[in-house]
Amino acid sequence: MKKFFSTLTLTTATALTVALTGGAIISDSVLGQTSIDLATLRSTAVSKHNTYRATHKSPNITISDSLNTSAQAWAETVAKSGKFAHSTNRNNVGENIYASYTTETSIDPATLGNGAVSDWYSEIKDYNYASPGFSSDTGHFTQVVWKGSTELGCGAAQGTATIDGNKYNAFYVVCQYATAGNVQGQFPDNVLKP
């Protein structure tokens, strides 16, 4: 099974970060289906977030039905359009986006949820606690552990994508956070050293 992973996050109103492994993506017709077990994905994602957050002395994040609805709507939009981009007009809601590209026709929702959150958190290796602040290399990580974010909503949808001439199934995950993290000047109080 050949897999590619891609992540995108908007960490402030003006910063957009794209991390892509495996080559250029060309949008194909995309299904935008939601055959993914969302209850399992969401449960896994919140548990994984809270495990990482505890390491950074951040309180547990709780599931928000309204954020789940919003994140799901955006995941379906991304899957249908094939355009890996952030939602607009989020009104002080943070957002991380993830995609898994595979030849498999389905994916375990727990694996997908764990993969998304683990990928975002892996940016910890580049975070500089001696000079806290926003970096496009660490914006996913800092949103995951942001102490001031108290609510989480996640959604997922399936589409297709063509990468380097090969067609793959694309599984998109969108997680939204209230309130938004990655606020300039607030990093020392919200991204605590493990």
mmCIF file with all atom_site columns, C-alpha atoms in Angstrom:
data_model
loop_
_atom_site.group_PDB
_atom_site.id
_atom_site.type_symbol
_atom_site.label_atom_id
_atom_site.label_alt_id
_atom_site.label_comp_id
_atom_site.label_asym_id
_atom_site.label_entity_id
_atom_site.label_seq_id
_atom_site.pdbx_PDB_ins_code
_atom_site.Cartn_x
_atom_site.Cartn_y
_atom_site.Cartn_z
_atom_site.occupancy
_atom_site.B_iso_or_equiv
_atom_site.pdbx_formal_charge
_atom_site.auth_seq_id
_atom_site.auth_comp_id
_atom_site.auth_asym_id
_atom_site.auth_atom_id
_atom_site.pdbx_PDB_model_num
ATOM 1   C CA . MET A 1 1   ? 0.000   0.000  0.000   1.00 0.00 ? 1   MET A CA 1
ATOM 2   C CA . LYS A 1 2   ? 1.455   3.336  -1.029  1.00 0.00 ? 2   LYS A CA 1
ATOM 3   C CA . LYS A 1 3   ? 0.543   6.287  1.197   1.00 0.00 ? 3   LYS A CA 1
ATOM 4   C CA . PHE A 1 4   ? 1.142   9.992  1.018   1.00 0.00 ? 4   PHE A CA 1
ATOM 5   C CA . PHE A 1 5   ? 0.310   12.480 3.742   1.00 0.00 ? 5   PHE A CA 1
ATOM 6   C CA . SER A 1 6   ? -0.425  16.139 3.461   1.00 0.00 ? 6   SER A CA 1
ATOM 7   C CA . THR A 1 7   ? -1.228  18.728 6.062   1.00 0.00 ? 7   THR A CA 1
ATOM 8   C CA . LEU A 1 8   ? -2.451  22.298 5.917   1.00 0.00 ? 8   LEU A CA 1
ATOM 9   C CA . THR A 1 9   ? -3.277  24.708 8.674   1.00 0.00 ? 9   THR A CA 1
ATOM 10  C CA . LEU A 1 10  ? -4.196  28.357 8.941   1.00 0.00 ? 10  LEU A CA 1
ATOM 11  C CA . THR A 1 11  ? -2.651  29.437 12.163  1.00 0.00 ? 11  THR A CA 1
ATOM 12  C CA . THR A 1 12  ? -3.334  33.164 12.087  1.00 0.00 ? 12  THR A CA 1
ATOM 13  C CA . ALA A 1 13  ? -5.396  35.361 9.847   1.00 0.00 ? 13  ALA A CA 1
ATOM 14  C CA . THR A 1 14  ? -2.384  35.895 7.611   1.00 0.00 ? 14  THR A CA 1
ATOM 15  C CA . ALA A 1 15  ? -0.323  32.736 7.842   1.00 0.00 ? 15  ALA A CA 1
ATOM 16  C CA . LEU A 1 16  ? -0.933  29.709 5.679   1.00 0.00 ? 16  LEU A CA 1
ATOM 17  C CA . THR A 1 17  ? 1.267   26.643 5.853   1.00 0.00 ? 17  THR A CA 1
ATOM 18  C CA . VAL A 1 18  ? 1.320   23.721 3.480   1.00 0.00 ? 18  VAL A CA 1
ATOM 19  C CA . ALA A 1 19  ? 3.394   20.608 4.090   1.00 0.00 ? 19  ALA A CA 1
ATOM 20  C CA . LEU A 1 20  ? 3.294   18.050 1.333   1.00 0.00 ? 20  LEU A CA 1
ATOM 21  C CA . THR A 1 21  ? 5.142   14.793 0.930   1.00 0.00 ? 21  THR A CA 1
ATOM 22  C CA . GLY A 1 22  ? 5.072   12.727 -2.211  1.00 0.00 ? 22  GLY A CA 1
ATOM 23  C CA . GLY A 1 23  ? 4.793   15.170 -5.082  1.00 0.00 ? 23  GLY A CA 1
ATOM 24  C CA . ALA A 1 24  ? 2.284   17.479 -6.688  1.00 0.00 ? 24  ALA A CA 1
ATOM 25  C CA . ILE A 1 25  ? -1.426  16.898 -6.334  1.00 0.00 ? 25  ILE A CA 1
ATOM 26  C CA . ILE A 1 26  ? -3.749  17.298 -9.267  1.00 0.00 ? 26  ILE A CA 1
ATOM 27  C CA . SER A 1 27  ? -7.428  17.438 -8.404  1.00 0.00 ? 27  SER A CA 1
ATOM 28  C CA . ASP A 1 28  ? -9.618  14.736 -9.920  1.00 0.00 ? 28  ASP A CA 1
ATOM 29  C CA . SER A 1 29  ? -13.330 14.326 -9.608  1.00 0.00 ? 29  SER A CA 1
ATOM 30  C CA . VAL A 1 30  ? -13.782 13.866 -5.903  1.00 0.00 ? 30  VAL A CA 1
ATOM 31  C CA . LEU A 1 31  ? -16.510 11.939 -4.137  1.00 0.00 ? 31  LEU A CA 1
ATOM 32  C CA . GLY A 1 32  ? -16.900 13.897 -0.921  1.00 0.00 ? 32  GLY A CA 1
ATOM 33  C CA . GLN A 1 33  ? -18.516 10.875 0.697   1.00 0.00 ? 33  GLN A CA 1
ATOM 34  C CA . THR A 1 34  ? -18.777 10.346 4.406   1.00 0.00 ? 34  THR A CA 1
ATOM 35  C CA . SER A 1 35  ? -18.576 6.584  4.743   1.00 0.00 ? 35  SER A CA 1
ATOM 36  C CA . ILE A 1 36  ? -16.072 7.076  7.560   1.00 0.00 ? 36  ILE A CA 1
ATOM 37  C CA . ASP A 1 37  ? -17.245 6.173  11.085  1.00 0.00 ? 37  ASP A CA 1
ATOM 38  C CA . LEU A 1 38  ? -17.232 9.734  12.442  1.00 0.00 ? 38  LEU A CA 1
ATOM 39  C CA . ALA A 1 39  ? -17.969 8.759  16.056  1.00 0.00 ? 39  ALA A CA 1
ATOM 40  C CA . THR A 1 40  ? -14.813 6.631  16.177  1.00 0.00 ? 40  THR A CA 1
ATOM 41  C CA . LEU A 1 41  ? -12.717 9.238  14.360  1.00 0.00 ? 41  LEU A CA 1
ATOM 42  C CA . ARG A 1 42  ? -13.867 12.002 16.721  1.00 0.00 ? 42  ARG A CA 1
ATOM 43  C CA . SER A 1 43  ? -13.405 9.922  19.854  1.00 0.00 ? 43  SER A CA 1
ATOM 44  C CA . THR A 1 44  ? -9.911  8.951  18.752  1.00 0.00 ? 44  THR A CA 1
ATOM 45  C CA . ALA A 1 45  ? -8.997  12.529 17.791  1.00 0.00 ? 45  ALA A CA 1
ATOM 46  C CA . VAL A 1 46  ? -10.135 14.055 21.085  1.00 0.00 ? 46  VAL A CA 1
ATOM 47  C CA . SER A 1 47  ? -8.357  11.319 23.071  1.00 0.00 ? 47  SER A CA 1
ATOM 48  C CA . LYS A 1 48  ? -5.119  11.830 21.122  1.00 0.00 ? 48  LYS A CA 1
ATOM 49  C CA . HIS A 1 49  ? -5.378  15.623 21.548  1.00 0.00 ? 49  HIS A CA 1
ATOM 50  C CA . ASN A 1 50  ? -5.890  15.244 25.299  1.00 0.00 ? 50  ASN A CA 1
ATOM 51  C CA . THR A 1 51  ? -2.933  12.888 25.647  1.00 0.00 ? 51  THR A CA 1
ATOM 52  C CA . TYR A 1 52  ? -0.663  15.450 23.998  1.00 0.00 ? 52  TYR A CA 1
ATOM 53  C CA . ARG A 1 53  ? -2.288  18.367 25.834  1.00 0.00 ? 53  ARG A CA 1
ATOM 54  C CA . ALA A 1 54  ? -1.680  16.715 29.220  1.00 0.00 ? 54  ALA A CA 1
ATOM 55  C CA . THR A 1 55  ? 2.018   16.539 28.362  1.00 0.00 ? 55  THR A CA 1
ATOM 56  C CA . HIS A 1 56  ? 1.974   20.333 27.975  1.00 0.00 ? 56  HIS A CA 1
ATOM 57  C CA . LYS A 1 57  ? -0.155  21.026 31.073  1.00 0.00 ? 57  LYS A CA 1
ATOM 58  C CA . SER A 1 58  ? -3.119  22.122 28.926  1.00 0.00 ? 58  SER A CA 1
ATOM 59  C CA . PRO A 1 59  ? -6.617  21.194 30.099  1.00 0.00 ? 59  PRO A CA 1
ATOM 60  C CA . ASN A 1 60  ? -8.590  18.513 28.307  1.00 0.00 ? 60  ASN A CA 1
ATOM 61  C CA . ILE A 1 61  ? -10.379 19.697 25.205  1.00 0.00 ? 61  ILE A CA 1
ATOM 62  C CA . THR A 1 62  ? -14.040 18.728 24.827  1.00 0.00 ? 62  THR A CA 1
ATOM 63  C CA . ILE A 1 63  ? -16.096 17.846 21.773  1.00 0.00 ? 63  ILE A CA 1
ATOM 64  C CA . SER A 1 64  ? -18.350 20.560 20.380  1.00 0.00 ? 64  SER A CA 1
ATOM 65  C CA . ASP A 1 65  ? -21.342 19.544 18.280  1.00 0.00 ? 65  ASP A CA 1
ATOM 66  C CA . SER A 1 66  ? -21.348 22.861 16.430  1.00 0.00 ? 66  SER A CA 1
ATOM 67  C CA . LEU A 1 67  ? -17.633 22.538 15.613  1.00 0.00 ? 67  LEU A CA 1
ATOM 68  C CA . ASN A 1 68  ? -18.200 18.914 14.531  1.00 0.00 ? 68  ASN A CA 1
ATOM 69  C CA . THR A 1 69  ? -20.889 20.137 12.122  1.00 0.00 ? 69  THR A CA 1
ATOM 70  C CA . SER A 1 70  ? -18.716 22.941 10.770  1.00 0.00 ? 70  SER A CA 1
ATOM 71  C CA . ALA A 1 71  ? -15.613 20.746 10.435  1.00 0.00 ? 71  ALA A CA 1
ATOM 72  C CA . GLN A 1 72  ? -17.633 18.016 8.702   1.00 0.00 ? 72  GLN A CA 1
ATOM 73  C CA . ALA A 1 73  ? -19.110 20.482 6.226   1.00 0.00 ? 73  ALA A CA 1
ATOM 74  C CA . TRP A 1 74  ? -15.643 21.732 5.349   1.00 0.00 ? 74  TRP A CA 1
ATOM 75  C CA . ALA A 1 75  ? -14.186 18.200 5.055   1.00 0.00 ? 75  ALA A CA 1
ATOM 76  C CA . GLU A 1 76  ? -16.935 17.363 2.557   1.00 0.00 ? 76  GLU A CA 1
ATOM 77  C CA . THR A 1 77  ? -16.289 20.594 0.637   1.00 0.00 ? 77  THR A CA 1
ATOM 78  C CA . VAL A 1 78  ? -12.564 19.842 0.409   1.00 0.00 ? 78  VAL A CA 1
ATOM 79  C CA . ALA A 1 79  ? -13.228 16.250 -0.684  1.00 0.00 ? 79  ALA A CA 1
ATOM 80  C CA . LYS A 1 80  ? -15.702 17.344 -3.377  1.00 0.00 ? 80  LYS A CA 1
ATOM 81  C CA . SER A 1 81  ? -13.520 20.123 -4.753  1.00 0.00 ? 81  SER A CA 1
ATOM 82  C CA . GLY A 1 82  ? -10.162 18.435 -4.279  1.00 0.00 ? 82  GLY A CA 1
ATOM 83  C CA . LYS A 1 83  ? -8.794  21.850 -3.214  1.00 0.00 ? 83  LYS A CA 1
ATOM 84  C CA . PHE A 1 84  ? -6.799  21.395 -0.033  1.00 0.00 ? 84  PHE A CA 1
ATOM 85  C CA . ALA A 1 85  ? -7.544  24.749 1.592   1.00 0.00 ? 85  ALA A CA 1
ATOM 86  C CA . HIS A 1 86  ? -8.911  26.263 4.769   1.00 0.00 ? 86  HIS A CA 1
ATOM 87  C CA . SER A 1 87  ? -12.479 27.275 5.361   1.00 0.00 ? 87  SER A CA 1
ATOM 88  C CA . THR A 1 88  ? -13.287 30.953 5.395   1.00 0.00 ? 88  THR A CA 1
ATOM 89  C CA . ASN A 1 89  ? -15.180 33.104 7.897   1.00 0.00 ? 89  ASN A CA 1
ATOM 90  C CA . ARG A 1 90  ? -14.409 30.881 10.880  1.00 0.00 ? 90  ARG A CA 1
ATOM 91  C CA . ASN A 1 91  ? -15.004 33.604 13.502  1.00 0.00 ? 91  ASN A CA 1
ATOM 92  C CA . ASN A 1 92  ? -12.149 32.968 15.938  1.00 0.00 ? 92  ASN A CA 1
ATOM 93  C CA . VAL A 1 93  ? -12.050 29.226 15.303  1.00 0.00 ? 93  VAL A CA 1
ATOM 94  C CA . GLY A 1 94  ? -8.693  27.557 14.627  1.00 0.00 ? 94  GLY A CA 1
ATOM 95  C CA . GLU A 1 95  ? -8.355  24.808 12.053  1.00 0.00 ? 95  GLU A CA 1
ATOM 96  C CA . ASN A 1 96  ? -5.981  21.989 11.119  1.00 0.00 ? 96  ASN A CA 1
ATOM 97  C CA . ILE A 1 97  ? -6.410  19.994 7.918   1.00 0.00 ? 97  ILE A CA 1
ATOM 98  C CA . TYR A 1 98  ? -4.922  16.609 7.038   1.00 0.00 ? 98  TYR A CA 1
ATOM 99  C CA . ALA A 1 99  ? -5.134  14.196 4.125   1.00 0.00 ? 99  ALA A CA 1
ATOM 100 C CA . SER A 1 100 ? -4.105  10.599 3.693   1.00 0.00 ? 100 SER A CA 1
ATOM 101 C CA . TYR A 1 101 ? -3.643  9.387  0.115   1.00 0.00 ? 101 TYR A CA 1
ATOM 102 C CA . THR A 1 102 ? -3.776  5.643  -0.402  1.00 0.00 ? 102 THR A CA 1
ATOM 103 C CA . THR A 1 103 ? -4.678  2.943  -2.897  1.00 0.00 ? 103 THR A CA 1
ATOM 104 C CA . GLU A 1 104 ? -6.913  1.318  -0.268  1.00 0.00 ? 104 GLU A CA 1
ATOM 105 C CA . THR A 1 105 ? -10.658 1.854  -0.696  1.00 0.00 ? 105 THR A CA 1
ATOM 106 C CA . SER A 1 106 ? -11.263 2.410  3.008   1.00 0.00 ? 106 SER A CA 1
ATOM 107 C CA . ILE A 1 107 ? -9.365  3.421  6.092   1.00 0.00 ? 107 ILE A CA 1
ATOM 108 C CA . ASP A 1 108 ? -9.810  2.583  9.750   1.00 0.00 ? 108 ASP A CA 1
ATOM 109 C CA . PRO A 1 109 ? -11.281 5.722  11.384  1.00 0.00 ? 109 PRO A CA 1
ATOM 110 C CA . ALA A 1 110 ? -9.129  5.322  14.510  1.00 0.00 ? 110 ALA A CA 1
ATOM 111 C CA . THR A 1 111 ? -6.017  5.066  12.337  1.00 0.00 ? 111 THR A CA 1
ATOM 112 C CA . LEU A 1 112 ? -7.092  8.167  10.403  1.00 0.00 ? 112 LEU A CA 1
ATOM 113 C CA . GLY A 1 113 ? -7.796  10.184 13.563  1.00 0.00 ? 113 GLY A CA 1
ATOM 114 C CA . ASN A 1 114 ? -4.544  9.110  15.224  1.00 0.00 ? 114 ASN A CA 1
ATOM 115 C CA . GLY A 1 115 ? -2.589  9.773  12.045  1.00 0.00 ? 115 GLY A CA 1
ATOM 116 C CA . ALA A 1 116 ? -3.912  13.307 11.672  1.00 0.00 ? 116 ALA A CA 1
ATOM 117 C CA . VAL A 1 117 ? -3.272  14.383 15.262  1.00 0.00 ? 117 VAL A CA 1
ATOM 118 C CA . SER A 1 118 ? 0.119   12.622 15.441  1.00 0.00 ? 118 SER A CA 1
ATOM 119 C CA . ASP A 1 119 ? 1.207   14.309 12.217  1.00 0.00 ? 119 ASP A CA 1
ATOM 120 C CA . TRP A 1 120 ? 0.243   17.741 13.518  1.00 0.00 ? 120 TRP A CA 1
ATOM 121 C CA . TYR A 1 121 ? 1.914   17.123 16.868  1.00 0.00 ? 121 TYR A CA 1
ATOM 122 C CA . SER A 1 122 ? 5.135   15.865 15.242  1.00 0.00 ? 122 SER A CA 1
ATOM 123 C CA . GLU A 1 123 ? 6.066   19.493 14.546  1.00 0.00 ? 123 GLU A CA 1
ATOM 124 C CA . ILE A 1 124 ? 7.080   19.776 18.227  1.00 0.00 ? 124 ILE A CA 1
ATOM 125 C CA . LYS A 1 125 ? 10.600  18.877 17.094  1.00 0.00 ? 125 LYS A CA 1
ATOM 126 C CA . ASP A 1 126 ? 10.878  22.312 15.445  1.00 0.00 ? 126 ASP A CA 1
ATOM 127 C CA . TYR A 1 127 ? 9.288   24.443 18.185  1.00 0.00 ? 127 TYR A CA 1
ATOM 128 C CA . ASN A 1 128 ? 11.653  26.832 19.967  1.00 0.00 ? 128 ASN A CA 1
ATOM 129 C CA . TYR A 1 129 ? 10.543  27.314 23.573  1.00 0.00 ? 129 TYR A CA 1
ATOM 130 C CA . ALA A 1 130 ? 13.385  29.810 24.114  1.00 0.00 ? 130 ALA A CA 1
ATOM 131 C CA . SER A 1 131 ? 11.794  32.059 21.479  1.00 0.00 ? 131 SER A CA 1
ATOM 132 C CA . PRO A 1 132 ? 8.072   31.268 21.610  1.00 0.00 ? 132 PRO A CA 1
ATOM 133 C CA . GLY A 1 133 ? 5.910   32.432 18.753  1.00 0.00 ? 133 GLY A CA 1
ATOM 134 C CA . PHE A 1 134 ? 4.359   31.520 15.466  1.00 0.00 ? 134 PHE A CA 1
ATOM 135 C CA . SER A 1 135 ? 6.261   29.517 12.878  1.00 0.00 ? 135 SER A CA 1
ATOM 136 C CA . SER A 1 136 ? 4.862   27.977 9.725   1.00 0.00 ? 136 SER A CA 1
ATOM 137 C CA . ASP A 1 137 ? 6.816   24.840 10.681  1.00 0.00 ? 137 ASP A CA 1
ATOM 138 C CA . THR A 1 138 ? 5.023   24.426 14.023  1.00 0.00 ? 138 THR A CA 1
ATOM 139 C CA . GLY A 1 139 ? 1.539   25.940 13.637  1.00 0.00 ? 139 GLY A CA 1
ATOM 140 C CA . HIS A 1 140 ? -0.253  22.583 13.660  1.00 0.00 ? 140 HIS A CA 1
ATOM 141 C CA . PHE A 1 141 ? 1.506   21.476 16.845  1.00 0.00 ? 141 PHE A CA 1
ATOM 142 C CA . THR A 1 142 ? 0.881   24.733 18.691  1.00 0.00 ? 142 THR A CA 1
ATOM 143 C CA . GLN A 1 143 ? -2.845  24.614 17.823  1.00 0.00 ? 143 GLN A CA 1
ATOM 144 C CA . VAL A 1 144 ? -3.129  21.036 19.128  1.00 0.00 ? 144 VAL A CA 1
ATOM 145 C CA . VAL A 1 145 ? -1.681  21.943 22.554  1.00 0.00 ? 145 VAL A CA 1
ATOM 146 C CA . TRP A 1 146 ? -2.912  25.577 22.768  1.00 0.00 ? 146 TRP A CA 1
ATOM 147 C CA . LYS A 1 147 ? -4.013  25.948 26.388  1.00 0.00 ? 147 LYS A CA 1
ATOM 148 C CA . GLY A 1 148 ? -6.739  28.497 25.618  1.00 0.00 ? 148 GLY A CA 1
ATOM 149 C CA . SER A 1 149 ? -8.518  26.257 23.105  1.00 0.00 ? 149 SER A CA 1
ATOM 150 C CA . THR A 1 150 ? -11.190 24.381 25.045  1.00 0.00 ? 150 THR A CA 1
ATOM 151 C CA . GLU A 1 151 ? -13.454 22.893 22.365  1.00 0.00 ? 151 GLU A CA 1
ATOM 152 C CA . LEU A 1 152 ? -12.780 20.644 19.390  1.00 0.00 ? 152 LEU A CA 1
ATOM 153 C CA . GLY A 1 153 ? -14.810 19.493 16.419  1.00 0.00 ? 153 GLY A CA 1
ATOM 154 C CA . CYS A 1 154 ? -13.632 17.120 13.702  1.00 0.00 ? 154 CYS A CA 1
ATOM 155 C CA . GLY A 1 155 ? -14.953 15.909 10.390  1.00 0.00 ? 155 GLY A CA 1
ATOM 156 C CA . ALA A 1 156 ? -13.744 13.572 7.660   1.00 0.00 ? 156 ALA A CA 1
ATOM 157 C CA . ALA A 1 157 ? -14.649 12.809 4.067   1.00 0.00 ? 157 ALA A CA 1
ATOM 158 C CA . GLN A 1 158 ? -13.361 10.687 1.217   1.00 0.00 ? 158 GLN A CA 1
ATOM 159 C CA . GLY A 1 159 ? -12.479 11.813 -2.280  1.00 0.00 ? 159 GLY A CA 1
ATOM 160 C CA . THR A 1 160 ? -9.880  11.057 -4.915  1.00 0.00 ? 160 THR A CA 1
ATOM 161 C CA . ALA A 1 161 ? -6.678  12.746 -6.003  1.00 0.00 ? 161 ALA A CA 1
ATOM 162 C CA . THR A 1 162 ? -4.089  12.279 -8.704  1.00 0.00 ? 162 THR A CA 1
ATOM 163 C CA . ILE A 1 163 ? -0.494  12.504 -7.502  1.00 0.00 ? 163 ILE A CA 1
ATOM 164 C CA . ASP A 1 164 ? 2.362   12.250 -9.985  1.00 0.00 ? 164 ASP A CA 1
ATOM 165 C CA . GLY A 1 165 ? -0.014  10.695 -12.517 1.00 0.00 ? 165 GLY A CA 1
ATOM 166 C CA . ASN A 1 166 ? -1.356  8.037  -10.132 1.00 0.00 ? 166 ASN A CA 1
ATOM 167 C CA . LYS A 1 167 ? -4.915  8.066  -8.813  1.00 0.00 ? 167 LYS A CA 1
ATOM 168 C CA . TYR A 1 168 ? -5.423  7.641  -5.064  1.00 0.00 ? 168 TYR A CA 1
ATOM 169 C CA . ASN A 1 169 ? -8.264  7.596  -2.601  1.00 0.00 ? 169 ASN A CA 1
ATOM 170 C CA . ALA A 1 170 ? -8.010  10.705 -0.436  1.00 0.00 ? 170 ALA A CA 1
ATOM 171 C CA . PHE A 1 171 ? -9.229  10.744 3.158   1.00 0.00 ? 171 PHE A CA 1
ATOM 172 C CA . TYR A 1 172 ? -9.504  14.307 4.493   1.00 0.00 ? 172 TYR A CA 1
ATOM 173 C CA . VAL A 1 173 ? -9.675  15.259 8.165   1.00 0.00 ? 173 VAL A CA 1
ATOM 174 C CA . VAL A 1 174 ? -10.593 18.725 9.401   1.00 0.00 ? 174 VAL A CA 1
ATOM 175 C CA . CYS A 1 175 ? -10.403 19.658 13.087  1.00 0.00 ? 175 CYS A CA 1
ATOM 176 C CA . GLN A 1 176 ? -11.590 23.029 14.327  1.00 0.00 ? 176 GLN A CA 1
ATOM 177 C CA . TYR A 1 177 ? -10.750 24.625 17.675  1.00 0.00 ? 177 TYR A CA 1
ATOM 178 C CA . ALA A 1 178 ? -12.480 27.221 19.843  1.00 0.00 ? 178 ALA A CA 1
ATOM 179 C CA . THR A 1 179 ? -11.104 29.570 20.644  1.00 0.00 ? 179 THR A CA 1
ATOM 180 C CA . ALA A 1 180 ? -8.467  29.752 17.980  1.00 0.00 ? 180 ALA A CA 1
ATOM 181 C CA . GLY A 1 181 ? -4.860  29.240 18.975  1.00 0.00 ? 181 GLY A CA 1
ATOM 182 C CA . ASN A 1 182 ? -1.682  30.690 17.508  1.00 0.00 ? 182 ASN A CA 1
ATOM 183 C CA . VAL A 1 183 ? -2.375  34.240 18.636  1.00 0.00 ? 183 VAL A CA 1
ATOM 184 C CA . GLN A 1 184 ? 0.727   36.425 18.466  1.00 0.00 ? 184 GLN A CA 1
ATOM 185 C CA . GLY A 1 185 ? 1.971   37.456 21.890  1.00 0.00 ? 185 GLY A CA 1
ATOM 186 C CA . GLN A 1 186 ? 0.161   34.622 23.678  1.00 0.00 ? 186 GLN A CA 1
ATOM 187 C CA . PHE A 1 187 ? 2.501   31.707 22.954  1.00 0.00 ? 187 PHE A CA 1
ATOM 188 C CA . PRO A 1 188 ? 4.372   31.715 26.312  1.00 0.00 ? 188 PRO A CA 1
ATOM 189 C CA . ASP A 1 189 ? 1.095   31.291 28.227  1.00 0.00 ? 189 ASP A CA 1
ATOM 190 C CA . ASN A 1 190 ? -0.497  28.768 25.841  1.00 0.00 ? 190 ASN A CA 1
ATOM 191 C CA . VAL A 1 191 ? 2.295   26.492 24.562  1.00 0.00 ? 191 VAL A CA 1
ATOM 192 C CA . LEU A 1 192 ? 3.937   25.109 27.661  1.00 0.00 ? 192 LEU A CA 1
ATOM 193 C CA . LYS A 1 193 ? 7.088   23.047 27.661  1.00 0.00 ? 193 LYS A CA 1
ATOM 194 C CA . PRO A 1 194 ? 6.499   19.345 28.410  1.00 0.00 ? 194 PRO A CA 1
#
